[in-house]
Structure formats: structure tokens, C-alpha cells
Tab-separated table of C-alpha atoms and ligand atoms in Angstrom:
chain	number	residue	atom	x	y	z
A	1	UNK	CA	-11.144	-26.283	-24.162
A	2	UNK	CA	-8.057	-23.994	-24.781
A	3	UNK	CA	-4.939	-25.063	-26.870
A	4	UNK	CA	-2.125	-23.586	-24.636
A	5	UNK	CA	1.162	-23.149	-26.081
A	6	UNK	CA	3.297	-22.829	-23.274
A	7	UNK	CA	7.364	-21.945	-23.303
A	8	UNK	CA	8.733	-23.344	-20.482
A	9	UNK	CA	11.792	-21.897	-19.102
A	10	UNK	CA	13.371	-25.128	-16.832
A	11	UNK	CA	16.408	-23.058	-15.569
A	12	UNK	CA	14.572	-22.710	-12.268
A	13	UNK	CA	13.096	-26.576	-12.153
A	14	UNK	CA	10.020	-27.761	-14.309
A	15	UNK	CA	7.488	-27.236	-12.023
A	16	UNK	CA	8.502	-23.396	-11.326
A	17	UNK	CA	9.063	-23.026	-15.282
A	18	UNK	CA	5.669	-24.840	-16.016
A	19	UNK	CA	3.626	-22.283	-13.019
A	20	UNK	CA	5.612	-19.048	-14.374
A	21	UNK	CA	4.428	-19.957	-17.726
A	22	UNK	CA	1.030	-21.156	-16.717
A	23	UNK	CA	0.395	-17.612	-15.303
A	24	UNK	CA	1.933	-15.734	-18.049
A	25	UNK	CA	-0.087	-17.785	-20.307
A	26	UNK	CA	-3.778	-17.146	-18.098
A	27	UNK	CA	-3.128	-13.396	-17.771
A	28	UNK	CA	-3.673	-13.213	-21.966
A	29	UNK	CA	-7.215	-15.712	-21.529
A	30	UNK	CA	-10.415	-14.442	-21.500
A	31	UNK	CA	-12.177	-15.536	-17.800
A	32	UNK	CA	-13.925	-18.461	-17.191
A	33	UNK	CA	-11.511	-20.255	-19.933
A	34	UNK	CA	-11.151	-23.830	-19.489
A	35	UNK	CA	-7.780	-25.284	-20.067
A	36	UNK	CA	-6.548	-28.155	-20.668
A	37	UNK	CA	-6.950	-31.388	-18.365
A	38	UNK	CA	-3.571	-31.922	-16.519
A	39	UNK	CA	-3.131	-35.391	-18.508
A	40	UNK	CA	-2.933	-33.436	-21.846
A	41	UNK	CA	-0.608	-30.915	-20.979
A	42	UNK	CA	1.541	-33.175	-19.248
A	43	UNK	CA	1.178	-35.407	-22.933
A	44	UNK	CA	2.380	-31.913	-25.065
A	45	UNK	CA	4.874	-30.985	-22.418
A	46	UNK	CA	6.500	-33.997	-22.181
A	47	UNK	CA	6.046	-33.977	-18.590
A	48	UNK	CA	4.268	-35.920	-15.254
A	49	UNK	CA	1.109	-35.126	-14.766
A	50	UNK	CA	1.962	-34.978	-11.463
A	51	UNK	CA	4.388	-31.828	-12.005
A	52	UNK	CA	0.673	-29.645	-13.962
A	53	UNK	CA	-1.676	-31.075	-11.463
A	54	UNK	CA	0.763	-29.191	-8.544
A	55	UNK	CA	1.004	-26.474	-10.601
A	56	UNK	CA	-2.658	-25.954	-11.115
A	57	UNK	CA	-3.098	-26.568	-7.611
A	58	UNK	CA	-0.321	-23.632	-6.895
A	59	UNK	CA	-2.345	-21.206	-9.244
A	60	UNK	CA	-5.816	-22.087	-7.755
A	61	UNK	CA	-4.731	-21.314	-4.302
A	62	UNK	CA	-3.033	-17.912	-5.551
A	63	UNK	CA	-6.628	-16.980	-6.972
A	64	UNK	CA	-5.560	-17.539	-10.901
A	65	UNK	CA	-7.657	-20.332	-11.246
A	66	UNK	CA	-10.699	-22.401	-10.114
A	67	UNK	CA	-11.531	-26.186	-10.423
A	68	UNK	CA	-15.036	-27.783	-9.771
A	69	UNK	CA	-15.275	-31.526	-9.594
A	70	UNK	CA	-16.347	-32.337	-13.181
A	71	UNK	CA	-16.136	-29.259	-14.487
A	72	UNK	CA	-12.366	-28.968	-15.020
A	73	UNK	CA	-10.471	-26.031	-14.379
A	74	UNK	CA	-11.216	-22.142	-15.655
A	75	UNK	CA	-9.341	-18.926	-15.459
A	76	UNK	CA	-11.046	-16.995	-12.878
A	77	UNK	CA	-12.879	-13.553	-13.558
A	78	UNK	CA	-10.314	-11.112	-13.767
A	79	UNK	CA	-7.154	-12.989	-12.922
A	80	UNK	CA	-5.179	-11.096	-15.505
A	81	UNK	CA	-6.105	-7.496	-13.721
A	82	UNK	CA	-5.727	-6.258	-9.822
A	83	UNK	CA	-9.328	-5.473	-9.082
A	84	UNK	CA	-10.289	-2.351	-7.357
A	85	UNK	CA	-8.542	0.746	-6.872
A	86	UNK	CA	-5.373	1.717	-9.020
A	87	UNK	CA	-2.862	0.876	-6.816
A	88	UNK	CA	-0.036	2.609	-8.331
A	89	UNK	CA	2.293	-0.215	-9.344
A	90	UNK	CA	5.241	1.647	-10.900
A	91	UNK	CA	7.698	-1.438	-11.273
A	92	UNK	CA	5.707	-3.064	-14.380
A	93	UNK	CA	4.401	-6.244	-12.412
A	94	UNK	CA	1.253	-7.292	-13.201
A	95	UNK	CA	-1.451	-10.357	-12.416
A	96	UNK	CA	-1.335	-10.318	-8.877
A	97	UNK	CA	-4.567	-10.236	-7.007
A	98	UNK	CA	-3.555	-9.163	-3.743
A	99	UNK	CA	-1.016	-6.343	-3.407
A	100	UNK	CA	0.955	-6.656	0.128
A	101	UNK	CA	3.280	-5.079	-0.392
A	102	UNK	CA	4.228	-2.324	2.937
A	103	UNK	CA	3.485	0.820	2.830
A	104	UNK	CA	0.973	1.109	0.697
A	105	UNK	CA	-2.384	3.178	2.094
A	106	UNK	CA	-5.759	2.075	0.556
A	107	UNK	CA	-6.237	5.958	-1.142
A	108	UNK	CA	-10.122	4.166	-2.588
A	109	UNK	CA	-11.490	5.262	0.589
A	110	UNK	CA	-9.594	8.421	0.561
A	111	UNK	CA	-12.749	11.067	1.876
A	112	UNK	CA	-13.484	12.689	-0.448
A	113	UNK	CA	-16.271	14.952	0.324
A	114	UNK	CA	-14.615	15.699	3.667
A	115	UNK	CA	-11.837	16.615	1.702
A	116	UNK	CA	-13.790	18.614	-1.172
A	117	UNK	CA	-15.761	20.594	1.657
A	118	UNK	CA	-12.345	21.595	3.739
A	119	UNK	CA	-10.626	22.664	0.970
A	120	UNK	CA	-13.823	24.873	-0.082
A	121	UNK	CA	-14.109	26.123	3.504
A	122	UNK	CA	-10.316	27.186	3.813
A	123	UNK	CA	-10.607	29.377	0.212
A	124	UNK	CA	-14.358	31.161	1.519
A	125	UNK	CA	-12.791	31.620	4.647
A	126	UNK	CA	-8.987	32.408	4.398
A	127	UNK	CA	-7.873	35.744	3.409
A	128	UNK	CA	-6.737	35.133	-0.658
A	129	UNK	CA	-3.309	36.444	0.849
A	130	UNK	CA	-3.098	33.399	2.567
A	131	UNK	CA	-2.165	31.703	-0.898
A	132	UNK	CA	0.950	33.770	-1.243
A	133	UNK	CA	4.409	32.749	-0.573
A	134	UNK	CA	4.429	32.131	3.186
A	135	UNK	CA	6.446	30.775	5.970
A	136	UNK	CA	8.905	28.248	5.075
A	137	UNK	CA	7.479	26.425	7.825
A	138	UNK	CA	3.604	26.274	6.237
A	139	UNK	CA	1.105	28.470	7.511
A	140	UNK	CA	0.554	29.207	11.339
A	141	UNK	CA	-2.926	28.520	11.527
A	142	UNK	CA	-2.139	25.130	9.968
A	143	UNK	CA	0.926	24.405	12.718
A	144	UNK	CA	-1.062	25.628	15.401
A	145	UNK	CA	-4.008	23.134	14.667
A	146	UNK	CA	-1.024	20.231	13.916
A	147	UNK	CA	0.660	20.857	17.159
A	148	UNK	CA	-3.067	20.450	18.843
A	149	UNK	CA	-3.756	17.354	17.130
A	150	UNK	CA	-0.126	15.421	17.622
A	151	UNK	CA	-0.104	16.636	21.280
A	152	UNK	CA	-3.217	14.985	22.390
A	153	UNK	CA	-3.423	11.890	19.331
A	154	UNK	CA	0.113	11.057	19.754
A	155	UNK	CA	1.707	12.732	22.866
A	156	UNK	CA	4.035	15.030	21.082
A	157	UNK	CA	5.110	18.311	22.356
A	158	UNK	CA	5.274	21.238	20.170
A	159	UNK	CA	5.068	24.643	19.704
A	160	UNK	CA	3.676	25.409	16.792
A	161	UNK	CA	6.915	27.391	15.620
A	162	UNK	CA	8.961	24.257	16.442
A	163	UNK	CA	6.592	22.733	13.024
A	164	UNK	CA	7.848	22.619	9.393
A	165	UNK	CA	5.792	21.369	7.019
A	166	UNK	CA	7.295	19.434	4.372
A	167	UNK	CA	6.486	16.745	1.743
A	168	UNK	CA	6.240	13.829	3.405
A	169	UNK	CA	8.255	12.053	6.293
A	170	UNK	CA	10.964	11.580	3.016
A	171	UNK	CA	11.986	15.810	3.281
A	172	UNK	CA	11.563	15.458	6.639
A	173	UNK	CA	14.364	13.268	7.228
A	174	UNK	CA	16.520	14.544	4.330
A	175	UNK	CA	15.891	17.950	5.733
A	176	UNK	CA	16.862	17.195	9.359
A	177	UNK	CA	19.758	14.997	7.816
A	178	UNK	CA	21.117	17.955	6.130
A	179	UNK	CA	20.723	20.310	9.319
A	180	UNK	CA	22.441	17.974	11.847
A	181	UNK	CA	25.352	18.093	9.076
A	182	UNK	CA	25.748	20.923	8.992
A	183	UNK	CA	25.509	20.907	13.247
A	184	UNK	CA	29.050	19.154	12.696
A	185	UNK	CA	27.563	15.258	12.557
A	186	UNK	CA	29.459	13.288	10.594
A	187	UNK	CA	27.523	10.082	10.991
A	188	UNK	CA	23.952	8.768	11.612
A	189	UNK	CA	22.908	5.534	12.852
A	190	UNK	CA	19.571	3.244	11.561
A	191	UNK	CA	18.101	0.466	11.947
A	192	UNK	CA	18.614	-2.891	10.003
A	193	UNK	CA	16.494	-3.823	8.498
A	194	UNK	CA	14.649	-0.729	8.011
A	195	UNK	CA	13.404	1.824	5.316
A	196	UNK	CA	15.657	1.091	2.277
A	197	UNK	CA	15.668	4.769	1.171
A	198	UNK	CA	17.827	6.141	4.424
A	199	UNK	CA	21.052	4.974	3.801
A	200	UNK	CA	20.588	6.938	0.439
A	201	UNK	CA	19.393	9.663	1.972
A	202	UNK	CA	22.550	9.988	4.888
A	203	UNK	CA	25.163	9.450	1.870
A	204	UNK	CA	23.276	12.489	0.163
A	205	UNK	CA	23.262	14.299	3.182
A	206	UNK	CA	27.352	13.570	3.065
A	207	UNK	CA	27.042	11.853	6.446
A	208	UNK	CA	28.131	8.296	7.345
A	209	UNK	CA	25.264	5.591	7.587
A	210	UNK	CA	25.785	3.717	10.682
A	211	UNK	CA	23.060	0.531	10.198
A	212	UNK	CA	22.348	-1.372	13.605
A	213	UNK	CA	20.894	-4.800	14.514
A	214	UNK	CA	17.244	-4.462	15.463
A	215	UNK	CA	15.967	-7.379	17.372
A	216	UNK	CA	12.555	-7.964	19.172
A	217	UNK	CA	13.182	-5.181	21.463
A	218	UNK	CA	14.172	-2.829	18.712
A	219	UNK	CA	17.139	-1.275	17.621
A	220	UNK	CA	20.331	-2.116	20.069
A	221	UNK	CA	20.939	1.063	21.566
A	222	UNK	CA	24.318	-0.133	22.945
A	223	UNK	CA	25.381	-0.174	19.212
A	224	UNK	CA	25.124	4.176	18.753
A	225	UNK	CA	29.292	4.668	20.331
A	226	UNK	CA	29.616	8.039	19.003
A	227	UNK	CA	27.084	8.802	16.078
A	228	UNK	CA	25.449	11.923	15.399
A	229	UNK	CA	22.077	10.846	15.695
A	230	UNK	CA	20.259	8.083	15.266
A	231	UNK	CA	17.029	7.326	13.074
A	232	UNK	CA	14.550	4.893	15.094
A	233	UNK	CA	10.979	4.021	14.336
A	234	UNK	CA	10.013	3.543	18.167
A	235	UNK	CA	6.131	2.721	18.115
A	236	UNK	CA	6.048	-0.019	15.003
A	237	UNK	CA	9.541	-0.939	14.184
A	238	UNK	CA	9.664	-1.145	10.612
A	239	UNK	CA	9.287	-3.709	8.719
A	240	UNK	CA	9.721	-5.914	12.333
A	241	UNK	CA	6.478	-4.458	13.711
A	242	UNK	CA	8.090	-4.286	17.059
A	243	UNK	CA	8.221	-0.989	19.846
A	244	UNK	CA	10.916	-0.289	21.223
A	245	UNK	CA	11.347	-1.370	24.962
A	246	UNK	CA	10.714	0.477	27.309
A	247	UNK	CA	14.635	0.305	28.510
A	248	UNK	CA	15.986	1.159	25.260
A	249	UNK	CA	13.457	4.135	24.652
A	250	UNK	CA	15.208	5.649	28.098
A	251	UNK	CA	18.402	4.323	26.902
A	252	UNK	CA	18.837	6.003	23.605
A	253	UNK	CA	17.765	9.626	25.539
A	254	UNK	CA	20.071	9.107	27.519
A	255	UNK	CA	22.386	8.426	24.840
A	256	UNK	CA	21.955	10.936	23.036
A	257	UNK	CA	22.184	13.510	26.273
A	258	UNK	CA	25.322	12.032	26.994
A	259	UNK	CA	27.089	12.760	23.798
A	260	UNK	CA	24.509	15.561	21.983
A	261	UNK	CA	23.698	13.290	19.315
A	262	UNK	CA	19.942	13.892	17.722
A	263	UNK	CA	17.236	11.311	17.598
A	264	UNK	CA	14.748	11.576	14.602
A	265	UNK	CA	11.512	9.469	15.518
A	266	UNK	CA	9.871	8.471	12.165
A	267	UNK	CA	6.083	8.260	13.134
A	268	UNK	CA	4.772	6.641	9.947
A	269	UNK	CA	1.989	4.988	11.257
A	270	UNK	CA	1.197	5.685	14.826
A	271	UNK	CA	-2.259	6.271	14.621
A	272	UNK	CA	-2.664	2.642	12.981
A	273	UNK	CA	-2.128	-0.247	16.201
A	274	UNK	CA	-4.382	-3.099	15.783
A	275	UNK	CA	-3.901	-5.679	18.858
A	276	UNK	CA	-2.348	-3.238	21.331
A	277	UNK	CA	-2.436	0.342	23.163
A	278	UNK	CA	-0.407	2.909	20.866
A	279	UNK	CA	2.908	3.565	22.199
A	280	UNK	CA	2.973	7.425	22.278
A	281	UNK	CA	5.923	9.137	20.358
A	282	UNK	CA	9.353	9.360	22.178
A	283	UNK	CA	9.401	13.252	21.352
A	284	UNK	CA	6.890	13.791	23.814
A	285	UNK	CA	9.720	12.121	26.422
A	286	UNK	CA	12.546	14.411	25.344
A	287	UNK	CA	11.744	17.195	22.744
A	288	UNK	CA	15.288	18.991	23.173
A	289	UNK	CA	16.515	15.739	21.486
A	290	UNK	CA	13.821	14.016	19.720
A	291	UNK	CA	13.137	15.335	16.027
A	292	UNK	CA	9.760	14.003	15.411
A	293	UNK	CA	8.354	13.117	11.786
A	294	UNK	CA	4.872	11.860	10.789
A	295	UNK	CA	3.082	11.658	7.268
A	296	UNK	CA	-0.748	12.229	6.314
A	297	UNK	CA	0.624	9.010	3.616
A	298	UNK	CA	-0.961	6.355	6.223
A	299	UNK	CA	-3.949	8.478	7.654
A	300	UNK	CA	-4.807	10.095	3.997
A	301	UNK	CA	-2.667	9.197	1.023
A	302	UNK	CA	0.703	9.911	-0.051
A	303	UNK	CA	0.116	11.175	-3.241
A	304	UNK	CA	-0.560	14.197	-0.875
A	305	UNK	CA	3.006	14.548	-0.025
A	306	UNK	CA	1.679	16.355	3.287
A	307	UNK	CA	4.230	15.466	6.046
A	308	UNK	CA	5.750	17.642	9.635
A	309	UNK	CA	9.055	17.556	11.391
A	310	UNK	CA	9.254	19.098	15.011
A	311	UNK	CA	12.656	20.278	15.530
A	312	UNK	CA	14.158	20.959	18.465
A	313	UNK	CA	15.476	24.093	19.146
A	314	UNK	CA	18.414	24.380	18.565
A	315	UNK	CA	18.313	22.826	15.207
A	316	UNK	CA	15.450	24.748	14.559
A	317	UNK	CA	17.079	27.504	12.004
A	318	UNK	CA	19.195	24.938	10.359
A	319	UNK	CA	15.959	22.967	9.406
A	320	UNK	CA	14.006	25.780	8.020
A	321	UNK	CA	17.348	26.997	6.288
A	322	UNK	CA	17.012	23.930	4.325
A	323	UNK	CA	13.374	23.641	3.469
A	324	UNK	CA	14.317	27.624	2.502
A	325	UNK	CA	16.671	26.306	-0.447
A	326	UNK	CA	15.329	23.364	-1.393
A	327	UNK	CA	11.447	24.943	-2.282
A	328	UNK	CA	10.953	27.625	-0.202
A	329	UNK	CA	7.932	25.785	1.530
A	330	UNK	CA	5.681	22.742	0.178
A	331	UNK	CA	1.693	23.441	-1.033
A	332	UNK	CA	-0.135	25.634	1.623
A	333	UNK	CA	-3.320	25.101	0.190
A	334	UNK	CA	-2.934	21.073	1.361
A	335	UNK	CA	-1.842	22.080	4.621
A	336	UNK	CA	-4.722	23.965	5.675
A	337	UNK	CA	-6.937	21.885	4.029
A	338	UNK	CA	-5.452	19.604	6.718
A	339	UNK	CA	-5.922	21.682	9.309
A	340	UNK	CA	-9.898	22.237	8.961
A	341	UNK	CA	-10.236	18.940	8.145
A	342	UNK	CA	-8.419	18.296	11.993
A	343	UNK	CA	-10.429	21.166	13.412
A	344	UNK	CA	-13.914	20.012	11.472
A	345	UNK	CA	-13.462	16.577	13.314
A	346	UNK	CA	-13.888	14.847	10.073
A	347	UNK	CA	-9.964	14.104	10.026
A	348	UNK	CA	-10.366	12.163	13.239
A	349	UNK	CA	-13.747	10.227	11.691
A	350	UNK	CA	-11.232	9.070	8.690
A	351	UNK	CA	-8.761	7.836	10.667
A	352	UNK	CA	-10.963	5.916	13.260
A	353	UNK	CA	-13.052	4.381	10.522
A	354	UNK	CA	-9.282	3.049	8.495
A	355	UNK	CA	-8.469	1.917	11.951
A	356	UNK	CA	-11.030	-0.378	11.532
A	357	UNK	CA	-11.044	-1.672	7.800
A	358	UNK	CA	-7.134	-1.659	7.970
A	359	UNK	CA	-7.756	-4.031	11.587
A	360	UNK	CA	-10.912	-6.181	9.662
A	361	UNK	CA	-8.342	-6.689	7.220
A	362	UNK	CA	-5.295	-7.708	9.288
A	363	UNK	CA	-7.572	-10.258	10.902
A	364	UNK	CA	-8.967	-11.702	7.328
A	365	UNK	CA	-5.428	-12.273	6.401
A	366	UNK	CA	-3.852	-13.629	10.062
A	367	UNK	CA	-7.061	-15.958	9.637
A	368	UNK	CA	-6.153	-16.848	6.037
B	1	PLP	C1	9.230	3.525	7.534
B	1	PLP	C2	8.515	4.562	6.736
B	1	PLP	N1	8.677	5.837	7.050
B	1	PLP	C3	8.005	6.793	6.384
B	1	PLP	C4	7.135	6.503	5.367
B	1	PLP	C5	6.290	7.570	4.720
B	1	PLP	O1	6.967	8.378	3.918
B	1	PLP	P1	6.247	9.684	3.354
B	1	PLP	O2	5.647	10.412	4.508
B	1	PLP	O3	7.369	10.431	2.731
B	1	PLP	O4	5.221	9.264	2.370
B	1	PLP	C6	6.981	5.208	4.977
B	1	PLP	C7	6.108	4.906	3.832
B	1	PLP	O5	5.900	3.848	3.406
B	1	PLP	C8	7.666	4.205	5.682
B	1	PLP	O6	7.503	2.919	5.365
């Protein structure tokens, strides 16, 4: 049996300070360590053995620990490390076993030879000219193939010079941000809560953030008044999971008709629904108005930085203006690496099969 020597930090109640240093203490011990019974440590704390019998309890139900009548209780194997795939934890946490934290796209099962064989098709079959500087937009043959693929997997309509191709749904939005500025808006509407990073990104666009209520039919399009656009995630609120009803998706058109305000529709995931039919993109509704944004981050992986923005028209020059200046167009390779992995079929095959592992998933944990 292990000696622990624990510090206990009571600030935040014994019981908190006896669990926070239970787990610091278990990420540092080998696995399969016993520890002490809960009489003994309660004896060297000072404490009721009441107070490190609920703590154990609280660290065997978060997977730290395991007791066996008899046997007493062990670390686990591998408490102190998240198993499988690197999942890119960049804020120094550590010794948590399940990471659910949003957002995140499980890149293990990223397809690789898919991948591998696209990317070698697109360099014995592309022109070597094709890896010069190109459109700001990306490559035609990769917009043309995009616009096919949104049009009949999420409704959108676009022509394939309406496409820029950007890094991720994160340019797209500062990009469009930046061209609706200078369009004259001063201010741009989102929802609350919603992505943290777009009030950061309005104030650097030098427009106004205008945050508004979402509820369970989505954000309150009553709210806009006179805003210069409005930022909505319409099929999967986020993080409230909700659509937008069907009212307020007519509603906010005719909103921004009214008064010539721009919607951008941030598509994140809208290939990923799991106990309902996909609610197809607004652009497809109203493309003069609706800006439309998507991301391979949820389909592929965002270390990719692969993303699209359909623009309408006539904020069309202003948009590519801007991905002009900022890096006068993201990785073409990637992009059509995209596009024969769409045209091969294989991009489809990925994103049915993480349908289902993401859905197998979803169920393990509702049932948990
Ligand atoms: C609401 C929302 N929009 C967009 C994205 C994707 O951003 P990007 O395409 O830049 O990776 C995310 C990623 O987590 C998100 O949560």
C-alpha cells in the first residue's frame, strides 16, 4: 500500500481540497497502485472518513480509480494520461479521460489512404502550373467540384465563382466581416451564447457586436433593429443544438431584405445530425443575402484549415479584395486534394462512416 502525502488546499471545502489533491496525487502513481484504506487517510488527514470514502467514490466514477470488494482501491491503468489519439490540448490540463469538450473532430480516424491517394492523383494528374500562385478564390476545378457537392449535400446555391476558399470558417467570417465594413456596416448582430471568438472578430473588423438572446427557437430575430448583418448558425445552433424555426429562418430574410443587412450562415457541422433530418442551409433560401460558410474541421480535421464562403454578389469583390491582402489565397494543393477526394466518392464514404461513430457515440454517452 502507498504512503500518500497529500496537501490539501480547504479554501474550496475539504472534500473538494481532499478530491483535487487525490487526483493530483494519482496522476504521479504508477497503475494498479493501491492506496490507502479511507480509515487511514482520514487518521493522517485529520479528517471523517466519511469526507475520503466520497471522495474515492467521486474519483472512481470519473475513471481515476477502481475498488473491488476486498481488494481495496487501485489507480486505474493509465489514469494519469488521455488514451488514444493526441487530442491537441493546448491549455496545459491534463488527467482527464474523456475530452468533451465542443468542437473538437476525432482527426484518429482521419483517412488516410483516401487522403494519401487524392493528393497523389491531383500532382500525376494536374498540370505542375496548377501549383503556382492562383486565384485568390482557390482553384476552379476545386470550386466547381465544391459548389457540386454543397448544392446537392447541403442545398446551397453557388456558382462556382461566387466560392472563396479560405482557412477555415474563422477567415471566412473575418473576411466577410471586413467586406460588409467596408459595404458601410457599422454593426453586426450574433447570437448569445455562441462562438466566443466573434465578438473578437467584429471589434477587429471595427464593427459593433450586437449579441442577441437565442432561445429554443434560435436567435430572436425581432432583436436585429438596424444591424448590418447578422451571424446565425441556423441548422445546429451553437452550443444550444437547436435550428432555427422555421418562422424565424423566413423572418430574418426578410429582415435583412427589408433593410439590406447581410446574413452569414456558419455551417460548421451540417453534415453531422444524429436524431433528425438535416435542416438544409438558409443560403440555398436566399443567396443574394445569405453568405454561407462551412469547414472540412468537422468532416476531416481542422488542422487542415480547409474552409469556403459563398458570397453574394454584390459583396463578391470586396471578399476576394480581402483574402487578396491578407495571403493572397490559402494552400491549393489541400483544396484540390479536396476536390478528388469529393469527386473519387471517398469524401462522401468518410463522412457517412463519422456519421455513424460520432451517432454510436452520442448514444453511449446520452445512455451513460
Ligand atoms: C460554431 C463554430 N463555427 C465554426 C467552427 C469551425 O471553425 P474552422 O472552420 O475555422 O475550423 C467551429 C469549430 O469548432 C465552431 O464551433
Amino acid at each position: 500500500m502507498t504512503e500518500l502525502h497529500l496537501v490539501v488546499d480547504r479554501s474550496r471545502g475539504v472534500r473538494a481540497g481532499v478530491e483535487r489533491a487525490l487526483r493530483e496525487a494519482i496522476r504521479t502513481l504508477p497503475p494498479d497502485t493501491r492506496l490507502p484504506s479511507s480509515r487511514s487517510l482520514a487518521a493522517d488527514l485529520g479528517i471523517a472518513r466519511n469526507t475520503v470514502a466520497d471522495a474515492y467514490t467521486q474519483l472512481v466514477q470519473e475513471g481515476y480509480l477502481t475498488t473491488a470488494r476486498g481488494a481495496g482501491t487501485h489507480t486505474v491503468a493509465q489514469a494519469s494520461k488521455v488514451s488514444g489519439p493526441d487530442i491537441g490540448d493546448s491549455s496545459g490540463e491534463a488527467g482527464f479521460l474523456f475530452d468533451l469538450r465542443p468542437g473538437r473532430s476525432d482527426v484518429s480516424t482521419f483517412p488516410v489512404a483516401a487522403w494519401n491517394g487524392a493528393t497523389r492523383h491531383v500532382l500525376n494528374t494536374r498540370p505542375r502550373e496548377a501549383l503556382q500562385y492562383d486565384d485568390a478564390r482557390g482553384p476552379a476545378y476545386a470550386r466547381e467540384v465544391l459548389a457540386g457537392y454543397l448544392h446537392r449535400a447541403r442545398g446551397v446555391q453557388a456558382d462556382p465563382d461566387q466560392i472563396v476558399l479560405c482557412s477555415g470558417v474563422r477567415q471566412a467570417a473575418a473576411l466577410l466581416f471586413r467586406a460588409a465594413a467596408n459595404h458601410g456596416a457599422r454593426s453586426f448582430a450574433y447570437e448569445r451564447p455562441g462562438q466566443p471568438a466573434i465578438p473578437v472578430q467584429l471589434h477587429r473588423a471595427g464593427l459593433q457586436g450586437r449579441p442577441i438572446q437565442v432561445d429554443r427557437y434560435g436567435l430572436d430575430v425581432g432583436q436585429l433593429g438596424d444591424a448590418g448583418g447578422v451571424l446565425l448558425t441556423p441548422a445546429h445552433q451553437f452550443p444550444m443544438g437547436v435550428p432555427l424555426a422555421p418562422k424565424r429562418r423566413t423572418d430574418v430574410l426578410r429582415w435583412a431584405r427589408a433593410t439590406g443587412a447581410i446574413v452569414l450562415e456558419d455551417d460548421y457541422d451540417g453534415e453531422f445530425r444524429y436524431d433528425r433530418q438535416p435542416i438544409g442551409a438558409l443560403q440555398g433560401l436566399a443567396p443574394d443575402v445569405v453568405a454561407y460558410a462551412g469547414s472540412a474541421s468537422k468532416t476531416l480535421a481542422p488542422g487542415l484549415r480547409l474552409g469556403w464562403l459563398v458570397v453574394p454578389r454584390h459583396l463578391l469583390a470586396a471578399v476576394i479584395e480581402e483574402k487578396t491582402w491578407t495571403d493572397r489565397h490559402s494552400d491549393t494543393l489541400t483544396q484540390l486534394t479536396l476536390a478528388a477526394l469529393i469527386e473519387s466518392g471517398a469524401y462522401d464514404r468518410h463522412v457517412r462512416a463519422a456519421r455513424l461513430r460520432y451517432r454510436h457515440r452520442r448514444d453511449d454517452l446520452i445512455h451513460a
